[in-house]
mmCIF file of C-alpha atoms in Angstrom:
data_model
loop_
_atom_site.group_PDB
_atom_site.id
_atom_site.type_symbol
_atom_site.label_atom_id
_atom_site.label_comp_id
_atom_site.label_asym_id
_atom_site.label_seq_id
_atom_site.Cartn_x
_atom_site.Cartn_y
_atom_site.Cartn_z
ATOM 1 C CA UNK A 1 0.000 0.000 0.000
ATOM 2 C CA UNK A 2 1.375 3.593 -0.785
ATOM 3 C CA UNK A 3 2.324 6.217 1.701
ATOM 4 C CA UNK A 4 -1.284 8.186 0.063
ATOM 5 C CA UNK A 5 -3.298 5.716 0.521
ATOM 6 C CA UNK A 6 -2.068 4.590 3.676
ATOM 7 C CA UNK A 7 -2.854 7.957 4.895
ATOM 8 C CA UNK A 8 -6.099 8.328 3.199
ATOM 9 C CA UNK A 9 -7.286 4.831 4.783
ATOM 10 C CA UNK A 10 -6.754 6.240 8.255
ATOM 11 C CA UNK A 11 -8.390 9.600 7.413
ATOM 12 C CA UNK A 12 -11.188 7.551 6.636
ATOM 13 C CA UNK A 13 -10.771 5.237 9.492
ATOM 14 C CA UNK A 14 -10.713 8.679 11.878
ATOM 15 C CA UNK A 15 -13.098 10.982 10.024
ATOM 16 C CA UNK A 16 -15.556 10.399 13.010
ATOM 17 C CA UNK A 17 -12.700 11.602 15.282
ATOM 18 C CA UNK A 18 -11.564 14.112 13.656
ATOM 19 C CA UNK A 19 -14.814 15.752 13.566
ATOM 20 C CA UNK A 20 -15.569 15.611 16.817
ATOM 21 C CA UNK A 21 -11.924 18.034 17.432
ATOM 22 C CA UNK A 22 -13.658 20.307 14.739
ATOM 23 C CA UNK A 23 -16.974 20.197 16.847
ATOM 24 C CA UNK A 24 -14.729 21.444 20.371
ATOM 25 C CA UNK A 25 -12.925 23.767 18.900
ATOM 26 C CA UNK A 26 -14.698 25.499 16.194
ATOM 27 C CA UNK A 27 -17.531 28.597 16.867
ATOM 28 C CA UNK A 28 -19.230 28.672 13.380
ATOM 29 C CA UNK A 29 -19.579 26.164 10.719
ATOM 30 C CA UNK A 30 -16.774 28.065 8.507
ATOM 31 C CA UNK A 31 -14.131 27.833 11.601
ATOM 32 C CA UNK A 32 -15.026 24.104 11.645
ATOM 33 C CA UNK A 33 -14.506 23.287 8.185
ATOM 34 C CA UNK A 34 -11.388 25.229 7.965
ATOM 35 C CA UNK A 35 -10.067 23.253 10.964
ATOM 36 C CA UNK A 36 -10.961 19.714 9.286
ATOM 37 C CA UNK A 37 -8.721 20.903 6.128
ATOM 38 C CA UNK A 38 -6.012 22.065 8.840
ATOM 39 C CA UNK A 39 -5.960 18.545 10.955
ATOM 40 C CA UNK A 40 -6.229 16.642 6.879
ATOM 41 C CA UNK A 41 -3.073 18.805 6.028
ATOM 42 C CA UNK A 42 -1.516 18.616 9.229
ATOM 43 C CA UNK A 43 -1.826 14.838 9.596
ATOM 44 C CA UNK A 44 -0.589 14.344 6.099
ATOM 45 C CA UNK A 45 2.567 16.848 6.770
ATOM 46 C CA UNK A 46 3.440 14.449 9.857
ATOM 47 C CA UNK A 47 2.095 11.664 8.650
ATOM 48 C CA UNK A 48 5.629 9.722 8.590
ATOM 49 C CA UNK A 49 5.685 10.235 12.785
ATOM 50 C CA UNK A 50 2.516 8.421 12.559
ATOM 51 C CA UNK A 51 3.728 5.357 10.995
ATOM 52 C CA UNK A 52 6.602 5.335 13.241
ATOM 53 C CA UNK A 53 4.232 5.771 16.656
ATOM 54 C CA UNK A 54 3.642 3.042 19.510
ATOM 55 C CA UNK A 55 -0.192 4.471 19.665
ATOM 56 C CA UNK A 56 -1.519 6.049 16.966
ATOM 57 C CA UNK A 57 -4.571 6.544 18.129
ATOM 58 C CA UNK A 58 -2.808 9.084 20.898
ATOM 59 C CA UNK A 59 -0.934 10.651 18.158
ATOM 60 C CA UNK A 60 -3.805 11.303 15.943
ATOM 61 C CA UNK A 61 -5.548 12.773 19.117
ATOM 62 C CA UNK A 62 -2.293 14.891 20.016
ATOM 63 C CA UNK A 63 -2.169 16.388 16.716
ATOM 64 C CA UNK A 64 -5.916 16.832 16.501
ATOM 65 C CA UNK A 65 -5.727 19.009 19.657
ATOM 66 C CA UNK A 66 -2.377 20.376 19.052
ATOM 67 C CA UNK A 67 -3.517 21.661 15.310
ATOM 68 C CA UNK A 68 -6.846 23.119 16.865
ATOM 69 C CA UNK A 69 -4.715 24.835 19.685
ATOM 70 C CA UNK A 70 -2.385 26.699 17.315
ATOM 71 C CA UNK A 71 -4.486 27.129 14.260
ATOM 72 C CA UNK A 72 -7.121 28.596 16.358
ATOM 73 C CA UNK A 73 -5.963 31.925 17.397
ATOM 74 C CA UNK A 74 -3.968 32.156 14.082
ATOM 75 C CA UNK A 75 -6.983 32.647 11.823
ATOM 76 C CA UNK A 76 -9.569 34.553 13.652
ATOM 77 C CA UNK A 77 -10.154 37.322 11.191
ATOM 78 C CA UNK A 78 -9.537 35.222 7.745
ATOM 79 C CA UNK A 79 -9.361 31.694 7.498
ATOM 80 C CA UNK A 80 -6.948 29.997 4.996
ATOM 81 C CA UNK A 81 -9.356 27.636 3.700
ATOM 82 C CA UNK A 82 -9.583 26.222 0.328
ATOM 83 C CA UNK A 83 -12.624 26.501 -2.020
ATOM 84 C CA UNK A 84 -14.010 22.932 -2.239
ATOM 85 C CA UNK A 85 -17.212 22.296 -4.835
ATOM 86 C CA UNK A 86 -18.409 19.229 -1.889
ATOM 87 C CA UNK A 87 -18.757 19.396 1.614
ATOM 88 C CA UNK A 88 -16.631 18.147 3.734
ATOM 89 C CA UNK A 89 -18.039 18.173 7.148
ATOM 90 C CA UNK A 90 -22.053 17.771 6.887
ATOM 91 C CA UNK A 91 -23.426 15.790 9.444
ATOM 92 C CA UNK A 92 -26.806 16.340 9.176
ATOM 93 C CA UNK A 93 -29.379 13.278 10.508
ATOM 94 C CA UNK A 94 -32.218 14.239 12.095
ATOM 95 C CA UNK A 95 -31.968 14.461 16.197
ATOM 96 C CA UNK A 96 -34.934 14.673 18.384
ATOM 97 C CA UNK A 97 -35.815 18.273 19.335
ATOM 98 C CA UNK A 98 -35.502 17.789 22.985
ATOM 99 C CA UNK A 99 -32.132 16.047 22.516
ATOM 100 C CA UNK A 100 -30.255 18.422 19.805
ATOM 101 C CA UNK A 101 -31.049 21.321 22.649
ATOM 102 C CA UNK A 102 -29.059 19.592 25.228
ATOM 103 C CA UNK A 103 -26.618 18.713 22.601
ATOM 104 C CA UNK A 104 -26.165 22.067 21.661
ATOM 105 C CA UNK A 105 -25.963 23.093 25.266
ATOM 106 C CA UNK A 106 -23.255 20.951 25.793
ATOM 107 C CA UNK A 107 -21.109 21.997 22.832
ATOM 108 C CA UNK A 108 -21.842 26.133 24.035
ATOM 109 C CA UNK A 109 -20.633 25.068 27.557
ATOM 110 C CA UNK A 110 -17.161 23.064 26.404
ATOM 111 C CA UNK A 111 -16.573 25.931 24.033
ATOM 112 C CA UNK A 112 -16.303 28.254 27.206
ATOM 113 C CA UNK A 113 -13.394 26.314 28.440
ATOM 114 C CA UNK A 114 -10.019 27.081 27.843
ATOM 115 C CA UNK A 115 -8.151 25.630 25.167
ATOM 116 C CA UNK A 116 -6.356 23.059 27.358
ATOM 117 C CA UNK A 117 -9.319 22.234 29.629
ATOM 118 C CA UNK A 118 -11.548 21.658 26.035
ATOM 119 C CA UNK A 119 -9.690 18.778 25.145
ATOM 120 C CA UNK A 120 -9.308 17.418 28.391
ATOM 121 C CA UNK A 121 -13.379 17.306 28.428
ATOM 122 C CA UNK A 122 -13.236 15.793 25.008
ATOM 123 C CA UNK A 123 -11.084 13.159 25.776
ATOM 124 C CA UNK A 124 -13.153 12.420 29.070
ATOM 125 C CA UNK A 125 -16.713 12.076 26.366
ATOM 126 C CA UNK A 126 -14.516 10.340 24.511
ATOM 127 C CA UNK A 127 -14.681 7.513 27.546
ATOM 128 C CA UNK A 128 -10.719 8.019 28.614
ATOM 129 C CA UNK A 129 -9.599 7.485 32.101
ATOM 130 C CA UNK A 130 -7.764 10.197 33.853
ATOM 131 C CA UNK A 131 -5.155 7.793 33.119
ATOM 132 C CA UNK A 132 -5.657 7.719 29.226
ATOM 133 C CA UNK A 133 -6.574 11.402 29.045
ATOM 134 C CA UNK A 134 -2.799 12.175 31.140
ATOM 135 C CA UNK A 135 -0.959 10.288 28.591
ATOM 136 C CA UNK A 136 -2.239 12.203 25.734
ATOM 137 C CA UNK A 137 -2.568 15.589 27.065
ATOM 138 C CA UNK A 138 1.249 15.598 28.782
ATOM 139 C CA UNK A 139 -0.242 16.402 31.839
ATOM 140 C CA UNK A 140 -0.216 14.391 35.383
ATOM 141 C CA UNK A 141 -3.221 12.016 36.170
ATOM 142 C CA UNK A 142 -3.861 14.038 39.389
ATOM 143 C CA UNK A 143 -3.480 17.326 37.182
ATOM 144 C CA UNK A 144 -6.442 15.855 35.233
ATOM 145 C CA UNK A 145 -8.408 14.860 38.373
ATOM 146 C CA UNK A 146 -8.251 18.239 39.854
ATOM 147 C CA UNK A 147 -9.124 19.977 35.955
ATOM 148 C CA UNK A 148 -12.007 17.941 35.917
ATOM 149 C CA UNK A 149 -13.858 18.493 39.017
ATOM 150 C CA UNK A 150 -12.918 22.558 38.182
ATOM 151 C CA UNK A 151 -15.079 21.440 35.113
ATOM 152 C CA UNK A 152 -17.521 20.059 36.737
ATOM 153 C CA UNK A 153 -18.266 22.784 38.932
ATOM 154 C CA UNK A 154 -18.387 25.416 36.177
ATOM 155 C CA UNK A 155 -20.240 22.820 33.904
ATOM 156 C CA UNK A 156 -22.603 22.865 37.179
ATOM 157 C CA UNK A 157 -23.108 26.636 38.258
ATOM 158 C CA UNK A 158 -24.620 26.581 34.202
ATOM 159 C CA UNK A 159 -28.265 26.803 33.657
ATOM 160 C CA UNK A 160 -29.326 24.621 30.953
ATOM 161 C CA UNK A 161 -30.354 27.862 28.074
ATOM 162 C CA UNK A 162 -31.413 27.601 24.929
ATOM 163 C CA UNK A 163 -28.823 27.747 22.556
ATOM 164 C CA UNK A 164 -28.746 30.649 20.432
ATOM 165 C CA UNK A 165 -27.049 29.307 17.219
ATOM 166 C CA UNK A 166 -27.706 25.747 15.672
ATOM 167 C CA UNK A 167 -24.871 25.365 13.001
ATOM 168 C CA UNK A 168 -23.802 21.728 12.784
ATOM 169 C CA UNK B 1 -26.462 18.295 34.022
ATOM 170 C CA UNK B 2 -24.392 15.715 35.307
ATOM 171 C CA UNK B 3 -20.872 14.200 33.694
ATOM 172 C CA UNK B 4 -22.443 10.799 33.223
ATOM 173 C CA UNK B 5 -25.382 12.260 30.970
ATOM 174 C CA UNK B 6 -23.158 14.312 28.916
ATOM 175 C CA UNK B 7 -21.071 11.102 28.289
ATOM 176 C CA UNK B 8 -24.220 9.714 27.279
ATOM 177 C CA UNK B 9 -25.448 12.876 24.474
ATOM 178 C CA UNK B 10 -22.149 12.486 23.318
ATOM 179 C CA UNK B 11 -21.831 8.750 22.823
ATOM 180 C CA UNK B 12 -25.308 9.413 20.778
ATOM 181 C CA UNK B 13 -23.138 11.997 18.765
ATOM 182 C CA UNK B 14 -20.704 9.614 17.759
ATOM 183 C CA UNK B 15 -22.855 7.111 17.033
ATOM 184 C CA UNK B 16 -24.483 9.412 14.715
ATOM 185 C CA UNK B 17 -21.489 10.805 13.281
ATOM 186 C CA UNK B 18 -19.869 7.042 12.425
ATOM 187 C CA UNK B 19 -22.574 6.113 10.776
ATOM 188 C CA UNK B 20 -21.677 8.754 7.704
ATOM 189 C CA UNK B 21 -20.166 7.736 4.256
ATOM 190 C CA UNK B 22 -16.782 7.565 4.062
ATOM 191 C CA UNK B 23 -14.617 11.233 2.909
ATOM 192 C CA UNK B 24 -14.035 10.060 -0.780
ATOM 193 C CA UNK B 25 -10.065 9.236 -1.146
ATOM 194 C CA UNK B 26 -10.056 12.193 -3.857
ATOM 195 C CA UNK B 27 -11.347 15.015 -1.710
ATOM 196 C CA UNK B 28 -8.453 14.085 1.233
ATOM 197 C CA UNK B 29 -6.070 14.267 -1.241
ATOM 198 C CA UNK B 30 -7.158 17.179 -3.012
ATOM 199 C CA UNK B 31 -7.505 19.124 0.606
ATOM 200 C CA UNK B 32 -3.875 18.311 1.004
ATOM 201 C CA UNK B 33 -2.775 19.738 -1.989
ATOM 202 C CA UNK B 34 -4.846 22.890 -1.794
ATOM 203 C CA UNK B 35 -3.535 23.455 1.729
ATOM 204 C CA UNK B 36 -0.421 23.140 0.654
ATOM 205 C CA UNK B 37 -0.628 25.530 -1.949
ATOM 206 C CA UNK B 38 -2.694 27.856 -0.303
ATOM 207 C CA UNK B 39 -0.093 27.991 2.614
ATOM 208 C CA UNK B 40 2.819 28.472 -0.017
ATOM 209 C CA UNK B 41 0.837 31.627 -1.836
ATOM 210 C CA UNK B 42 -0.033 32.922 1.779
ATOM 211 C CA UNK B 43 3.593 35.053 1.915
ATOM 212 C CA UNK B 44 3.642 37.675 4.499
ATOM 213 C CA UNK B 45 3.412 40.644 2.486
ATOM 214 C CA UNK B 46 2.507 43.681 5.219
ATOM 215 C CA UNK B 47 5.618 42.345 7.292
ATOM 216 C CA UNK B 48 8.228 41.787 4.914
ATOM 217 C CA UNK B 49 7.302 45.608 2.504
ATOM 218 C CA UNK B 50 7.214 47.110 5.907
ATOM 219 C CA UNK B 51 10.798 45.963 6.787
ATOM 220 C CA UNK B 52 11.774 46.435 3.258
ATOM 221 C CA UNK B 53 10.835 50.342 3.481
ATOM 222 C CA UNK B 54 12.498 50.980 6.756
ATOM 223 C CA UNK B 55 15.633 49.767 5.691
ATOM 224 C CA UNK B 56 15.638 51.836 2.511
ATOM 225 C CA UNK B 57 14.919 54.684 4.611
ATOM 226 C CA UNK B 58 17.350 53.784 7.439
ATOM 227 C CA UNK B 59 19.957 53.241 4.381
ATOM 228 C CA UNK B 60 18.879 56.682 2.839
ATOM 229 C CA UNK B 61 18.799 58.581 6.123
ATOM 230 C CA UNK B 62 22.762 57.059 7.167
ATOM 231 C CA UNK B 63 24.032 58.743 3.584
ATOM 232 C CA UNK B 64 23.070 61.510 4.446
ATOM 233 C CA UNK B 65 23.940 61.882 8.389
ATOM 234 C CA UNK B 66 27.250 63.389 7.805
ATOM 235 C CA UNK B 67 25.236 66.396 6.037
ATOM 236 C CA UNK B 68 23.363 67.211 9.192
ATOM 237 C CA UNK B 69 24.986 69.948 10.550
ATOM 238 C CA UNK B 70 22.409 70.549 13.973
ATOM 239 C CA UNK B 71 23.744 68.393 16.768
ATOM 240 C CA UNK B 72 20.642 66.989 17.863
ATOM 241 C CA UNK B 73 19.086 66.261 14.374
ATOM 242 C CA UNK B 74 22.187 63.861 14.195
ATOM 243 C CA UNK B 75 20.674 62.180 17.706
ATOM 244 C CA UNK B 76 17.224 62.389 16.422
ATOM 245 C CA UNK B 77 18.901 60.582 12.926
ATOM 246 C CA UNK B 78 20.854 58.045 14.470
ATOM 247 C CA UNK B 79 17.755 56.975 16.613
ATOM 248 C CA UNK B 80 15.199 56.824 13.579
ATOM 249 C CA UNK B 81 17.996 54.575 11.789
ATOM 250 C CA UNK B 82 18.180 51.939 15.024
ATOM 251 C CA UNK B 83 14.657 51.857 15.532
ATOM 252 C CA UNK B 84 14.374 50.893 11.822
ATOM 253 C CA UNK B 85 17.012 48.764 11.714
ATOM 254 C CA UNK B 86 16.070 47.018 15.181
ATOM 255 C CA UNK B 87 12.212 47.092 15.094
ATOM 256 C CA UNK B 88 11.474 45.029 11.823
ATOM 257 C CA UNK B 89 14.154 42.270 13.071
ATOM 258 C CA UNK B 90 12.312 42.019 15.989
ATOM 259 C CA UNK B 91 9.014 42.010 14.802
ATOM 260 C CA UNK B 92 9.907 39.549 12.397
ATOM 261 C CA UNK B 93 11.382 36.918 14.109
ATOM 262 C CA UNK B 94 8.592 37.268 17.183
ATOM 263 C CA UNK B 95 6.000 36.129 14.079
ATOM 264 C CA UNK B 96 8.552 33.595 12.965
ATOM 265 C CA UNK B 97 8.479 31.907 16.621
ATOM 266 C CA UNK B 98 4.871 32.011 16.663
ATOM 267 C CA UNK B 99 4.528 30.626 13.410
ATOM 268 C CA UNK B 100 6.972 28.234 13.667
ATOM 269 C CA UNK B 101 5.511 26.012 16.432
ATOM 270 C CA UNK B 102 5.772 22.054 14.827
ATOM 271 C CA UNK B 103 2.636 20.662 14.990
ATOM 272 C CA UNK B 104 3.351 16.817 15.415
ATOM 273 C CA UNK B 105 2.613 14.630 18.092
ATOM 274 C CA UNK B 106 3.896 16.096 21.183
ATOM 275 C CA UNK B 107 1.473 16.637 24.242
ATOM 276 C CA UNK B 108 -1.141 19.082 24.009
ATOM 277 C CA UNK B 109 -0.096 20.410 27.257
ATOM 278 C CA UNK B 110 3.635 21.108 25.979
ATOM 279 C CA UNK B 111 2.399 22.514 22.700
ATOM 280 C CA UNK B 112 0.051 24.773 24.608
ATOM 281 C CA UNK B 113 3.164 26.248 26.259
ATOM 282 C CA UNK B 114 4.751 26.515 23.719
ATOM 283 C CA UNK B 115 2.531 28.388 21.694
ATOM 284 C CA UNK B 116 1.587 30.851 24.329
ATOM 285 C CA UNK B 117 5.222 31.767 25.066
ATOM 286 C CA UNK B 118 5.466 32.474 21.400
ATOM 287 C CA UNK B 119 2.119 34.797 21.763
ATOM 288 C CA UNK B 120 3.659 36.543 24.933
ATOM 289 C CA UNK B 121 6.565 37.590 23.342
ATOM 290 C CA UNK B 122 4.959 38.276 19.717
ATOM 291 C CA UNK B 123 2.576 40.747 21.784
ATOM 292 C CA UNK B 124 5.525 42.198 23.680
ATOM 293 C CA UNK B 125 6.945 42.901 20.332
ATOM 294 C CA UNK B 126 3.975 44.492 19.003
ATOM 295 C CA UNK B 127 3.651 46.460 22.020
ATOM 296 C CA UNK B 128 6.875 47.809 22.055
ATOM 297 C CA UNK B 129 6.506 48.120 18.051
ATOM 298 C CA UNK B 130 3.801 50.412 18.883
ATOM 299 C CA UNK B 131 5.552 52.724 21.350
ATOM 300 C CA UNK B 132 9.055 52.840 19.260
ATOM 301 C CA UNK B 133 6.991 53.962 16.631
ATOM 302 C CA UNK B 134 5.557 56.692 18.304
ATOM 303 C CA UNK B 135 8.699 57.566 19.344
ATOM 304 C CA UNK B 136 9.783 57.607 15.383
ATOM 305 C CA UNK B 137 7.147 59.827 14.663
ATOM 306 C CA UNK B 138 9.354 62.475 16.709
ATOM 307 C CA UNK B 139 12.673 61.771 15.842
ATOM 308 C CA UNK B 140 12.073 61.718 11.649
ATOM 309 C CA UNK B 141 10.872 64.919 11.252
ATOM 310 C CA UNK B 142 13.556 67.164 12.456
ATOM 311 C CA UNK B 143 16.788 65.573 10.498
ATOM 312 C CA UNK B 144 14.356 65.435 7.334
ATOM 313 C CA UNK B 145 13.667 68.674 7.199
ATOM 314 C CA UNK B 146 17.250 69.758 7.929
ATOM 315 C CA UNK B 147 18.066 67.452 4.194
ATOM 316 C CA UNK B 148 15.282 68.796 2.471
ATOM 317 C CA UNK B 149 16.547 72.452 3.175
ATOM 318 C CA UNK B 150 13.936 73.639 5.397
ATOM 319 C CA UNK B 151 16.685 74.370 8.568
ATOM 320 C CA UNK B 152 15.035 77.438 8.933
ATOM 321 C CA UNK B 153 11.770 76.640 10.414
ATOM 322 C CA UNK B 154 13.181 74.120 12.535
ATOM 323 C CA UNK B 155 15.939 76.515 13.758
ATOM 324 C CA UNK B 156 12.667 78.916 15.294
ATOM 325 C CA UNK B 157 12.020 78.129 18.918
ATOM 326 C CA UNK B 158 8.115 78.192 18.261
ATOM 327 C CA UNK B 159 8.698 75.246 16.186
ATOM 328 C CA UNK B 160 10.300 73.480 19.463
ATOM 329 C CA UNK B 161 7.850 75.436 21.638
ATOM 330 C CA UNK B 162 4.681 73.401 19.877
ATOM 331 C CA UNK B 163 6.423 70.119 18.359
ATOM 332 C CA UNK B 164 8.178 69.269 21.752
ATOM 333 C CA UNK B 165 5.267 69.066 23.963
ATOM 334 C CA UNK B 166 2.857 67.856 21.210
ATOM 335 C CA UNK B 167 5.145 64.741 20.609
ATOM 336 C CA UNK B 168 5.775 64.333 23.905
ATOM 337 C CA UNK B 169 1.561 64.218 24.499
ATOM 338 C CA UNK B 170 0.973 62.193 21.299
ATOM 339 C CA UNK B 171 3.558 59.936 22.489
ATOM 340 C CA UNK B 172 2.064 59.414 26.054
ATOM 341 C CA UNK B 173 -1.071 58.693 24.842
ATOM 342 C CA UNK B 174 -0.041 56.575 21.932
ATOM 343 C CA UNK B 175 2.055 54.584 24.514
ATOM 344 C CA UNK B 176 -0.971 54.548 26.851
ATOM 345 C CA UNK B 177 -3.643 53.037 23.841
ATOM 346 C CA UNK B 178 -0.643 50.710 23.442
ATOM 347 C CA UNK B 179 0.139 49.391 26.055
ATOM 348 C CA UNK B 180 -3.528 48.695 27.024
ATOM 349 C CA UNK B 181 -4.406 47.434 23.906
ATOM 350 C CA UNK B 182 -1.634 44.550 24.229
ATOM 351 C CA UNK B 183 -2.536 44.150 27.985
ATOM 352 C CA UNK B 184 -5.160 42.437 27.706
ATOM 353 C CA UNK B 185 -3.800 40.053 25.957
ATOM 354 C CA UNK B 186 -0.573 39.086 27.154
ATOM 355 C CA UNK B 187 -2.440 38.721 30.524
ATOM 356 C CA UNK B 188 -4.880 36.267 29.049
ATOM 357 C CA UNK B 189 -2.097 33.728 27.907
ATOM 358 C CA UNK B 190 -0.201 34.263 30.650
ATOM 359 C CA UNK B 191 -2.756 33.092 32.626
ATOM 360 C CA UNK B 192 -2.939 30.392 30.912
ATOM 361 C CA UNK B 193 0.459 29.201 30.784
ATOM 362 C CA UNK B 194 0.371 29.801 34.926
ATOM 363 C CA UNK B 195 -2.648 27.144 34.730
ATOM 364 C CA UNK B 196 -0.462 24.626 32.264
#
């Protein structure tokens, strides 16, 4: 198999994941798309690391998080994205009313987190142990332990509002 | 809501999102290329003309110091010629560090440092930037009009009387916006990086 398709299989095999960085870190639809093209590209640029590391499923989350960090705050006023004729990210099956609220609710609230804390949250949807979520981050497990109940508690003192945007 | 429910939306999420087709092999690839392209066109064209210009005025302005004959329009001419010599240096490697964080797979947390040490000191720049060129404002219009033969209305103390304390108060408050304005923001991500 060739180096392109190598790296297109696990694009494929991570698209899911992928999105759900875009989802975190992303405030409008645009943002999020741009960010998918920037984690593609940025996966592709380091791609060679990737063959090369013990867990790939940690490195794909490191540079996931790690593009979303930097390319963030780099493109606030004009992202660098390329004209595509499809969509790329366009996830759009039908949720129940009552559910896509508290969906919605829930992506507002992460959002509101700082960069750091925002993937630590993600990582803990994701189903990682403090453990897991340590390794990947590069923080300690107790770090993580004390981050999350701080996220908790500001996830808590939240009423539940209606969202104002619906964009995904 | 509690931690365990939000697990829950969001394991409904994924579900949801798995269940889409596949990102055609063509479309990866042809994001990659455009990127790549898009990143290679994307040249920093304010920064580098900017730095181009000072240094053809610096260049023009140290031809023609020995022709100064006022002593301090030499001082003012020799500071306008290090501020735009040192100032575009600066500024440009403080973009170059914050551009030239590798992405790869290194820790979040590290990267996050990183990154925001590269932001303090690209804002520091700026913010100094901002008040050296106030203070350039000052010092370039004295020797220039001294080469371009108008000594005599800069030889007349009512020149001095109004340009002296009007730089001085332009400079003040032009320090004052600055520093304020880049405040805020060096603050924020050194907050952060005291949280890391």
């Amino acid at each position: 198999m060739s180096k392109e398709e190598e790296f297109v299989q696990m694009i494929q095999e991570n698209q899911g994941l992928i999105y759900k960085i875009t989802l975190i870190y992303s405030n409008d639809k645009e943002e999020q798309d741009d960010l998918y093209q920037e984690i593609v590209f940025q996966t592709w640029k380091s791609f060679d690391q990737f063959k090369k590391a013990s867990k790939p499923s940690t490195w794909l989350y490191r540079v996931g998080m790690n593009t979303a960090i930097t390319h963030i705050n780099q493109v606030k006023k004009k992202p660098l994205m390329v004209s595509l004729d499809h969509s790329i990210v366009n996830f759009s099956e039908e949720i129940d009313a009552e559910k896509e609220e508290k969906i919605q609710w829930l992506y507002t609230q992460i959002r509101k987190l700082n960069l750091l804390d925002r993937g630590i949250m993600f990582l803990f949807l994701e189903g990682k142990s403090h453990e897991e979520i340590g390794q990947i981050t590069g923080i300690s497990t107790s770090n993580v332990g004390t981050r999350m109940s701080r996220i908790k508690q500001k996830l808590k003192s939240e009423a539940t509002p209606k969202p104002t945007k619906v964009w995904n | 809501m509690e931690l365990e429910e939000m697990q829950s939306l969001w394991a409904d999420v994924s579900q949801k999102i798995e269940k889409q087709d596949k990102i055609q092999k063509e479309l990866v690839m042809e994001i990659t290329r455009q990127k790549f392209r898009s990143k290679l066109n994307h040249i920093r064209v304010t920064e580098t003309v900017g730095s181009i210009i000072c240094y053809i005025y610096a260049m023009y302005l140290l031809s023609k110091l020995s022709e100064l004959e006022l002593w301090y329009n030499q001082v003012f001419a020799m500071i306008t010629i290090l501020i735009m010599t040192i100032l575009p240096i600066a500024s440009l490697n403080a973009v170059k560090g914050m551009r030239s964080v590798k992405i790869d797979g290194e820790a979040p947390a590290k990267m996050l440092e990183k990154f925001e040490r590269s932001k303090v000191r690209f804002w520091k720049v700026q913010r100094y930037g901002m008040i050296f060129g106030a203070l350039l404002l000052v010092t370039v219009l004295p020797p220039i009009s001294e080469i371009n033969g108008s000594i005599e209305m800069i030889s007349k103390p009512l020149f001095w009387v109004i340009y002296l304390p009007g730089a001085i108060l332009f400079m003040y408050l032009f320090s004052r916006w600055a520093l304020g304005k880049y405040r805020k923001m060096i603050d924020a991500s050194e907050k952060l990086l005291s949280e890391l």
